[in-house]
């Protein structure tokens, strides 16, 4: 059996990460900022639309992030091949209910990891060196969702080894989680409200995250508002 070299795996993984991002972010961007721009402009959270220069910068830093994400494949495969992770190969080993539960557990674990690392990189000693890049997009578009400084990209990638070492997981569950992560991160950077999210009591919303980008304060969560409400860092216009 022929195996791909590490370099080929890195290139393939990076291209797949980029493709998924381009399809998801690109679709939302095309509908809201190009095709239906006039129709939906009144709904935009910040009424002005960002300049092309900002959008190009968002795309550049996002693609750089996915190059870094792709490089992590080497290390993750090494851990998996050497039996260092809790990967299981048959869904029947744990059953479908656990398979579904594991995806939700990944999301909850990531939300906790994201909140506290996000608070960390907002510290005055760290912010200007790392997180300032992401906050230069005060009026974000879907392309800003992964527009990180390289060091922030490495920090954000840290949730994956935590999952690999702690949680029994099937590779399809991990794929579903990463896809959900991508979609939700794009949604909160839309710059437009997303139908239905405001009705969910503990869900993060584009409005809440847009406020965070504009002020660099409050609303540090990714998917949920649990930690923000517990820690007194939640803001809502309602």
PDB file of C-alpha atoms in Angstrom:
ATOM      1  CA  UNK A   1       0.000   0.000   0.000  1.00  0.00           C
ATOM      2  CA  UNK A   2       1.313   3.421  -0.943  1.00  0.00           C
ATOM      3  CA  UNK A   3       1.212   6.128   1.679  1.00  0.00           C
ATOM      4  CA  UNK A   4       1.383   9.852   1.141  1.00  0.00           C
ATOM      5  CA  UNK A   5       4.545  11.504   2.350  1.00  0.00           C
ATOM      6  CA  UNK A   6       4.388  13.995   5.212  1.00  0.00           C
ATOM      7  CA  UNK A   7       4.819  16.820   2.729  1.00  0.00           C
ATOM      8  CA  UNK A   8       1.976  15.516   0.570  1.00  0.00           C
ATOM      9  CA  UNK A   9      -0.265  15.113   3.629  1.00  0.00           C
ATOM     10  CA  UNK A  10       0.529  18.658   4.715  1.00  0.00           C
ATOM     11  CA  UNK A  11      -0.262  20.036   1.252  1.00  0.00           C
ATOM     12  CA  UNK A  12      -3.470  17.984   0.944  1.00  0.00           C
ATOM     13  CA  UNK A  13      -4.662  18.862   4.443  1.00  0.00           C
ATOM     14  CA  UNK A  14      -3.902  22.537   3.977  1.00  0.00           C
ATOM     15  CA  UNK A  15      -5.734  22.642   0.656  1.00  0.00           C
ATOM     16  CA  UNK A  16      -8.770  20.886   2.153  1.00  0.00           C
ATOM     17  CA  UNK A  17      -8.841  23.302   5.099  1.00  0.00           C
ATOM     18  CA  UNK A  18      -8.649  26.224   2.693  1.00  0.00           C
ATOM     19  CA  UNK A  19     -11.292  24.788   0.370  1.00  0.00           C
ATOM     20  CA  UNK A  20     -13.803  24.273   3.170  1.00  0.00           C
ATOM     21  CA  UNK A  21     -13.161  27.805   4.434  1.00  0.00           C
ATOM     22  CA  UNK A  22     -13.430  29.352   0.965  1.00  0.00           C
ATOM     23  CA  UNK A  23     -16.705  27.534   0.229  1.00  0.00           C
ATOM     24  CA  UNK A  24     -18.367  28.403   3.555  1.00  0.00           C
ATOM     25  CA  UNK A  25     -17.069  31.953   4.041  1.00  0.00           C
ATOM     26  CA  UNK A  26     -17.241  32.659   0.316  1.00  0.00           C
ATOM     27  CA  UNK A  27     -20.885  31.623   0.057  1.00  0.00           C
ATOM     28  CA  UNK A  28     -21.970  33.872   2.929  1.00  0.00           C
ATOM     29  CA  UNK A  29     -19.818  36.728   1.645  1.00  0.00           C
ATOM     30  CA  UNK A  30     -21.137  36.451  -1.914  1.00  0.00           C
ATOM     31  CA  UNK A  31     -24.783  36.467  -0.809  1.00  0.00           C
ATOM     32  CA  UNK A  32     -24.513  39.269   1.781  1.00  0.00           C
ATOM     33  CA  UNK A  33     -21.774  41.488   0.339  1.00  0.00           C
ATOM     34  CA  UNK A  34     -22.168  41.020  -3.423  1.00  0.00           C
ATOM     35  CA  UNK A  35     -25.304  39.351  -4.816  1.00  0.00           C
ATOM     36  CA  UNK A  36     -27.904  40.598  -2.281  1.00  0.00           C
ATOM     37  CA  UNK A  37     -25.914  43.521  -0.908  1.00  0.00           C
ATOM     38  CA  UNK A  38     -28.563  46.127  -1.699  1.00  0.00           C
ATOM     39  CA  UNK A  39     -31.424  43.978  -0.462  1.00  0.00           C
ATOM     40  CA  UNK A  40     -29.829  43.157   2.902  1.00  0.00           C
ATOM     41  CA  UNK A  41     -27.832  46.360   3.507  1.00  0.00           C
ATOM     42  CA  UNK A  42     -30.424  47.740   5.947  1.00  0.00           C
ATOM     43  CA  UNK A  43     -29.909  44.697   8.178  1.00  0.00           C
ATOM     44  CA  UNK A  44     -26.136  45.129   8.470  1.00  0.00           C
ATOM     45  CA  UNK A  45     -25.060  45.482  12.095  1.00  0.00           C
ATOM     46  CA  UNK A  46     -22.575  48.259  11.292  1.00  0.00           C
ATOM     47  CA  UNK A  47     -24.115  50.193   8.433  1.00  0.00           C
ATOM     48  CA  UNK A  48     -20.893  50.904   6.553  1.00  0.00           C
ATOM     49  CA  UNK A  49     -19.345  48.196   4.414  1.00  0.00           C
ATOM     50  CA  UNK A  50     -15.597  47.557   4.838  1.00  0.00           C
ATOM     51  CA  UNK A  51     -13.107  48.577   2.182  1.00  0.00           C
ATOM     52  CA  UNK A  52     -11.580  46.080  -0.231  1.00  0.00           C
ATOM     53  CA  UNK A  53      -8.200  46.562   1.442  1.00  0.00           C
ATOM     54  CA  UNK A  54      -9.569  45.165   4.700  1.00  0.00           C
ATOM     55  CA  UNK A  55     -11.176  42.200   2.954  1.00  0.00           C
ATOM     56  CA  UNK A  56      -7.927  41.293   1.221  1.00  0.00           C
ATOM     57  CA  UNK A  57      -6.125  41.461   4.566  1.00  0.00           C
ATOM     58  CA  UNK A  58      -8.753  39.212   6.163  1.00  0.00           C
ATOM     59  CA  UNK A  59      -8.289  36.635   3.416  1.00  0.00           C
ATOM     60  CA  UNK A  60      -4.491  36.772   3.623  1.00  0.00           C
ATOM     61  CA  UNK A  61      -4.356  36.138   7.375  1.00  0.00           C
ATOM     62  CA  UNK A  62      -7.032  33.452   7.154  1.00  0.00           C
ATOM     63  CA  UNK A  63      -5.118  31.537   4.492  1.00  0.00           C
ATOM     64  CA  UNK A  64      -1.977  31.855   6.603  1.00  0.00           C
ATOM     65  CA  UNK A  65      -3.900  30.373   9.530  1.00  0.00           C
ATOM     66  CA  UNK A  66      -4.855  27.342   7.450  1.00  0.00           C
ATOM     67  CA  UNK A  67      -1.250  26.796   6.412  1.00  0.00           C
ATOM     68  CA  UNK A  68      -0.458  26.583  10.132  1.00  0.00           C
ATOM     69  CA  UNK A  69      -3.445  24.301  10.761  1.00  0.00           C
ATOM     70  CA  UNK A  70      -2.283  22.051   7.932  1.00  0.00           C
ATOM     71  CA  UNK A  71       1.181  21.724   9.458  1.00  0.00           C
ATOM     72  CA  UNK A  72      -0.399  20.305  12.609  1.00  0.00           C
ATOM     73  CA  UNK A  73      -1.450  17.223  10.654  1.00  0.00           C
ATOM     74  CA  UNK A  74       2.080  15.795  10.904  1.00  0.00           C
ATOM     75  CA  UNK A  75       2.064  15.829  14.687  1.00  0.00           C
ATOM     76  CA  UNK A  76      -1.530  14.647  15.032  1.00  0.00           C
ATOM     77  CA  UNK A  77      -0.939  11.681  12.689  1.00  0.00           C
ATOM     78  CA  UNK A  78       2.197  10.774  14.610  1.00  0.00           C
ATOM     79  CA  UNK A  79       0.215  10.634  17.857  1.00  0.00           C
ATOM     80  CA  UNK A  80      -2.568   8.611  16.238  1.00  0.00           C
ATOM     81  CA  UNK A  81      -0.236   6.134  14.510  1.00  0.00           C
ATOM     82  CA  UNK A  82       1.628   5.540  17.775  1.00  0.00           C
ATOM     83  CA  UNK A  83      -1.529   4.932  19.757  1.00  0.00           C
ATOM     84  CA  UNK A  84      -1.188   8.045  21.895  1.00  0.00           C
ATOM     85  CA  UNK A  85      -4.764   9.232  21.300  1.00  0.00           C
ATOM     86  CA  UNK A  86      -8.208   7.910  22.160  1.00  0.00           C
ATOM     87  CA  UNK A  87      -9.216   7.280  18.544  1.00  0.00           C
ATOM     88  CA  UNK A  88     -11.592   4.378  17.917  1.00  0.00           C
ATOM     89  CA  UNK A  89     -12.263   3.073  14.428  1.00  0.00           C
ATOM     90  CA  UNK A  90     -15.779   1.606  14.539  1.00  0.00           C
ATOM     91  CA  UNK A  91     -18.816   3.641  15.571  1.00  0.00           C
ATOM     92  CA  UNK A  92     -20.240   0.447  17.063  1.00  0.00           C
ATOM     93  CA  UNK A  93     -17.398   0.385  19.612  1.00  0.00           C
ATOM     94  CA  UNK A  94     -19.155   3.120  21.574  1.00  0.00           C
ATOM     95  CA  UNK A  95     -22.494   3.271  19.763  1.00  0.00           C
ATOM     96  CA  UNK A  96     -24.285   6.009  17.855  1.00  0.00           C
ATOM     97  CA  UNK A  97     -25.590   7.847  20.963  1.00  0.00           C
ATOM     98  CA  UNK A  98     -22.000   8.356  22.168  1.00  0.00           C
ATOM     99  CA  UNK A  99     -20.882   9.317  18.657  1.00  0.00           C
ATOM    100  CA  UNK A 100     -23.438  12.152  18.681  1.00  0.00           C
ATOM    101  CA  UNK A 101     -22.622  13.047  22.294  1.00  0.00           C
ATOM    102  CA  UNK A 102     -18.895  13.199  21.510  1.00  0.00           C
ATOM    103  CA  UNK A 103     -19.460  15.915  18.913  1.00  0.00           C
ATOM    104  CA  UNK A 104     -21.390  17.964  21.469  1.00  0.00           C
ATOM    105  CA  UNK A 105     -18.666  17.375  24.079  1.00  0.00           C
ATOM    106  CA  UNK A 106     -16.045  18.608  21.613  1.00  0.00           C
ATOM    107  CA  UNK A 107     -18.079  21.776  21.090  1.00  0.00           C
ATOM    108  CA  UNK A 108     -18.440  22.383  24.849  1.00  0.00           C
ATOM    109  CA  UNK A 109     -14.742  21.687  25.450  1.00  0.00           C
ATOM    110  CA  UNK A 110     -13.796  24.041  22.638  1.00  0.00           C
ATOM    111  CA  UNK A 111     -16.070  26.799  23.890  1.00  0.00           C
ATOM    112  CA  UNK A 112     -14.381  26.625  27.290  1.00  0.00           C
ATOM    113  CA  UNK A 113     -10.910  26.513  25.751  1.00  0.00           C
ATOM    114  CA  UNK A 114     -11.753  29.392  23.425  1.00  0.00           C
ATOM    115  CA  UNK A 115     -13.191  31.610  26.161  1.00  0.00           C
ATOM    116  CA  UNK A 116     -10.187  31.358  28.451  1.00  0.00           C
ATOM    117  CA  UNK A 117      -7.499  31.572  25.758  1.00  0.00           C
ATOM    118  CA  UNK A 118      -9.425  34.480  24.272  1.00  0.00           C
ATOM    119  CA  UNK A 119      -9.375  36.254  27.626  1.00  0.00           C
ATOM    120  CA  UNK A 120      -5.640  35.522  27.848  1.00  0.00           C
ATOM    121  CA  UNK A 121      -4.780  37.099  24.506  1.00  0.00           C
ATOM    122  CA  UNK A 122      -6.842  40.145  25.460  1.00  0.00           C
ATOM    123  CA  UNK A 123      -4.498  40.787  28.389  1.00  0.00           C
ATOM    124  CA  UNK A 124      -2.711  44.105  27.921  1.00  0.00           C
ATOM    125  CA  UNK A 125       0.703  42.414  27.870  1.00  0.00           C
ATOM    126  CA  UNK A 126      -0.333  40.033  25.083  1.00  0.00           C
ATOM    127  CA  UNK A 127      -2.982  41.788  23.022  1.00  0.00           C
ATOM    128  CA  UNK A 128      -0.739  44.116  20.990  1.00  0.00           C
ATOM    129  CA  UNK A 129       1.619  41.280  20.074  1.00  0.00           C
ATOM    130  CA  UNK A 130      -0.952  38.658  19.009  1.00  0.00           C
ATOM    131  CA  UNK A 131      -4.665  39.431  19.043  1.00  0.00           C
ATOM    132  CA  UNK A 132      -4.409  42.962  17.675  1.00  0.00           C
ATOM    133  CA  UNK A 133      -4.299  41.526  14.143  1.00  0.00           C
ATOM    134  CA  UNK A 134      -7.755  39.981  14.491  1.00  0.00           C
ATOM    135  CA  UNK A 135      -9.127  43.126  16.120  1.00  0.00           C
ATOM    136  CA  UNK A 136      -7.860  45.331  13.327  1.00  0.00           C
ATOM    137  CA  UNK A 137     -11.060  44.184  11.600  1.00  0.00           C
ATOM    138  CA  UNK A 138     -13.461  46.288  13.655  1.00  0.00           C
ATOM    139  CA  UNK A 139     -16.148  45.844  10.998  1.00  0.00           C
ATOM    140  CA  UNK A 140     -15.693  42.124  10.213  1.00  0.00           C
ATOM    141  CA  UNK A 141     -16.849  40.135   7.211  1.00  0.00           C
ATOM    142  CA  UNK A 142     -17.067  36.322   6.941  1.00  0.00           C
ATOM    143  CA  UNK A 143     -13.442  36.349   5.738  1.00  0.00           C
ATOM    144  CA  UNK A 144     -12.309  37.610   9.166  1.00  0.00           C
ATOM    145  CA  UNK A 145     -13.362  34.420  10.943  1.00  0.00           C
ATOM    146  CA  UNK A 146      -9.865  32.870  10.835  1.00  0.00           C
ATOM    147  CA  UNK A 147      -7.802  36.016  10.231  1.00  0.00           C
ATOM    148  CA  UNK A 148      -5.310  35.448  13.049  1.00  0.00           C
ATOM    149  CA  UNK A 149      -1.745  36.361  13.868  1.00  0.00           C
ATOM    150  CA  UNK A 150       0.343  33.146  13.414  1.00  0.00           C
ATOM    151  CA  UNK A 151       0.802  32.786  17.189  1.00  0.00           C
ATOM    152  CA  UNK A 152      -2.959  33.054  17.694  1.00  0.00           C
ATOM    153  CA  UNK A 153      -3.443  30.388  15.019  1.00  0.00           C
ATOM    154  CA  UNK A 154      -1.200  28.038  17.031  1.00  0.00           C
ATOM    155  CA  UNK A 155      -3.111  28.840  20.215  1.00  0.00           C
ATOM    156  CA  UNK A 156      -6.472  28.188  18.549  1.00  0.00           C
ATOM    157  CA  UNK A 157      -5.157  24.850  17.239  1.00  0.00           C
ATOM    158  CA  UNK A 158      -4.460  23.737  20.811  1.00  0.00           C
ATOM    159  CA  UNK A 159      -7.984  22.395  21.306  1.00  0.00           C
ATOM    160  CA  UNK A 160      -7.295  19.509  18.919  1.00  0.00           C
ATOM    161  CA  UNK A 161      -4.630  17.697  20.997  1.00  0.00           C
ATOM    162  CA  UNK A 162      -6.787  18.216  24.096  1.00  0.00           C
ATOM    163  CA  UNK A 163      -9.616  16.367  22.342  1.00  0.00           C
ATOM    164  CA  UNK A 164      -7.300  13.689  20.924  1.00  0.00           C
ATOM    165  CA  UNK A 165      -5.811  12.856  24.337  1.00  0.00           C
ATOM    166  CA  UNK A 166      -8.864  13.194  26.586  1.00  0.00           C
ATOM    167  CA  UNK A 167     -11.978  12.194  24.644  1.00  0.00           C
ATOM    168  CA  UNK A 168     -12.632   8.862  22.910  1.00  0.00           C
ATOM    169  CA  UNK A 169     -13.404   9.984  19.359  1.00  0.00           C
ATOM    170  CA  UNK A 170     -14.236   8.629  15.938  1.00  0.00           C
ATOM    171  CA  UNK A 171     -12.573  10.416  13.029  1.00  0.00           C
ATOM    172  CA  UNK A 172     -15.981  11.294  11.525  1.00  0.00           C
ATOM    173  CA  UNK A 173     -17.045  12.921  14.805  1.00  0.00           C
ATOM    174  CA  UNK A 174     -13.871  15.012  14.727  1.00  0.00           C
ATOM    175  CA  UNK A 175     -14.617  15.977  11.121  1.00  0.00           C
ATOM    176  CA  UNK A 176     -18.169  17.033  12.043  1.00  0.00           C
ATOM    177  CA  UNK A 177     -16.845  19.104  14.935  1.00  0.00           C
ATOM    178  CA  UNK A 178     -14.263  20.902  12.799  1.00  0.00           C
ATOM    179  CA  UNK A 179     -16.866  21.602  10.121  1.00  0.00           C
ATOM    180  CA  UNK A 180     -19.296  22.959  12.723  1.00  0.00           C
ATOM    181  CA  UNK A 181     -16.475  25.064  14.175  1.00  0.00           C
ATOM    182  CA  UNK A 182     -15.805  26.554  10.752  1.00  0.00           C
ATOM    183  CA  UNK A 183     -19.455  27.294  10.004  1.00  0.00           C
ATOM    184  CA  UNK A 184     -20.199  28.846  13.399  1.00  0.00           C
ATOM    185  CA  UNK A 185     -17.060  30.956  13.396  1.00  0.00           C
ATOM    186  CA  UNK A 186     -18.051  32.320   9.996  1.00  0.00           C
ATOM    187  CA  UNK A 187     -21.603  32.995  11.211  1.00  0.00           C
ATOM    188  CA  UNK A 188     -20.537  35.149  14.167  1.00  0.00           C
ATOM    189  CA  UNK A 189     -18.328  37.186  11.814  1.00  0.00           C
ATOM    190  CA  UNK A 190     -21.055  37.785   9.225  1.00  0.00           C
ATOM    191  CA  UNK A 191     -21.620  41.421  10.115  1.00  0.00           C
ATOM    192  CA  UNK A 192     -25.309  40.582   9.733  1.00  0.00           C
ATOM    193  CA  UNK A 193     -27.829  38.982  12.132  1.00  0.00           C
ATOM    194  CA  UNK A 194     -28.365  35.259  11.627  1.00  0.00           C
ATOM    195  CA  UNK A 195     -32.034  34.145  11.677  1.00  0.00           C
ATOM    196  CA  UNK A 196     -33.063  32.277  14.812  1.00  0.00           C
ATOM    197  CA  UNK A 197     -29.876  32.590  16.865  1.00  0.00           C
ATOM    198  CA  UNK A 198     -31.288  35.399  19.019  1.00  0.00           C
ATOM    199  CA  UNK A 199     -34.074  33.076  20.116  1.00  0.00           C
ATOM    200  CA  UNK A 200     -31.622  30.592  21.611  1.00  0.00           C
ATOM    201  CA  UNK A 201     -30.940  31.658  25.193  1.00  0.00           C
ATOM    202  CA  UNK A 202     -27.270  30.693  25.430  1.00  0.00           C
ATOM    203  CA  UNK A 203     -26.050  30.967  21.847  1.00  0.00           C
ATOM    204  CA  UNK A 204     -23.460  33.484  20.724  1.00  0.00           C
ATOM    205  CA  UNK A 205     -24.645  35.760  17.913  1.00  0.00           C
ATOM    206  CA  UNK A 206     -23.161  37.945  15.166  1.00  0.00           C
ATOM    207  CA  UNK A 207     -24.476  41.013  17.018  1.00  0.00           C
ATOM    208  CA  UNK A 208     -22.658  40.052  20.220  1.00  0.00           C
ATOM    209  CA  UNK A 209     -19.410  39.222  18.446  1.00  0.00           C
ATOM    210  CA  UNK A 210     -19.609  42.316  16.257  1.00  0.00           C
ATOM    211  CA  UNK A 211     -19.733  44.373  19.467  1.00  0.00           C
ATOM    212  CA  UNK A 212     -16.632  42.530  20.648  1.00  0.00           C
ATOM    213  CA  UNK A 213     -14.774  43.424  17.440  1.00  0.00           C
ATOM    214  CA  UNK A 214     -15.852  47.035  17.629  1.00  0.00           C
ATOM    215  CA  UNK A 215     -14.931  47.612  21.279  1.00  0.00           C
ATOM    216  CA  UNK A 216     -12.420  44.826  22.141  1.00  0.00           C
ATOM    217  CA  UNK A 217     -14.515  44.279  25.251  1.00  0.00           C
ATOM    218  CA  UNK A 218     -17.103  41.764  26.483  1.00  0.00           C
ATOM    219  CA  UNK A 219     -18.475  38.663  24.692  1.00  0.00           C
ATOM    220  CA  UNK A 220     -15.399  36.437  24.623  1.00  0.00           C
ATOM    221  CA  UNK A 221     -17.259  33.178  23.924  1.00  0.00           C
ATOM    222  CA  UNK A 222     -17.457  31.340  20.611  1.00  0.00           C
ATOM    223  CA  UNK A 223     -20.595  29.186  20.500  1.00  0.00           C
ATOM    224  CA  UNK A 224     -22.265  29.951  23.818  1.00  0.00           C
ATOM    225  CA  UNK A 225     -22.651  32.733  26.371  1.00  0.00           C
ATOM    226  CA  UNK A 226     -22.271  30.504  29.453  1.00  0.00           C
ATOM    227  CA  UNK A 227     -18.800  31.643  30.437  1.00  0.00           C
ATOM    228  CA  UNK A 228     -19.491  35.278  29.596  1.00  0.00           C
ATOM    229  CA  UNK A 229     -22.547  35.293  31.848  1.00  0.00           C
ATOM    230  CA  UNK A 230     -20.767  33.448  34.658  1.00  0.00           C
ATOM    231  CA  UNK A 231     -17.733  35.749  34.507  1.00  0.00           C
ATOM    232  CA  UNK A 232     -19.665  38.994  34.006  1.00  0.00           C
ATOM    233  CA  UNK A 233     -18.267  39.644  30.529  1.00  0.00           C
ATOM    234  CA  UNK A 234     -21.531  39.404  28.604  1.00  0.00           C
ATOM    235  CA  UNK A 235     -23.074  42.313  26.713  1.00  0.00           C
ATOM    236  CA  UNK A 236     -26.327  42.395  24.814  1.00  0.00           C
ATOM    237  CA  UNK A 237     -28.269  45.276  23.319  1.00  0.00           C
ATOM    238  CA  UNK A 238     -31.528  43.711  24.563  1.00  0.00           C
TER     239      UNK A 238
END
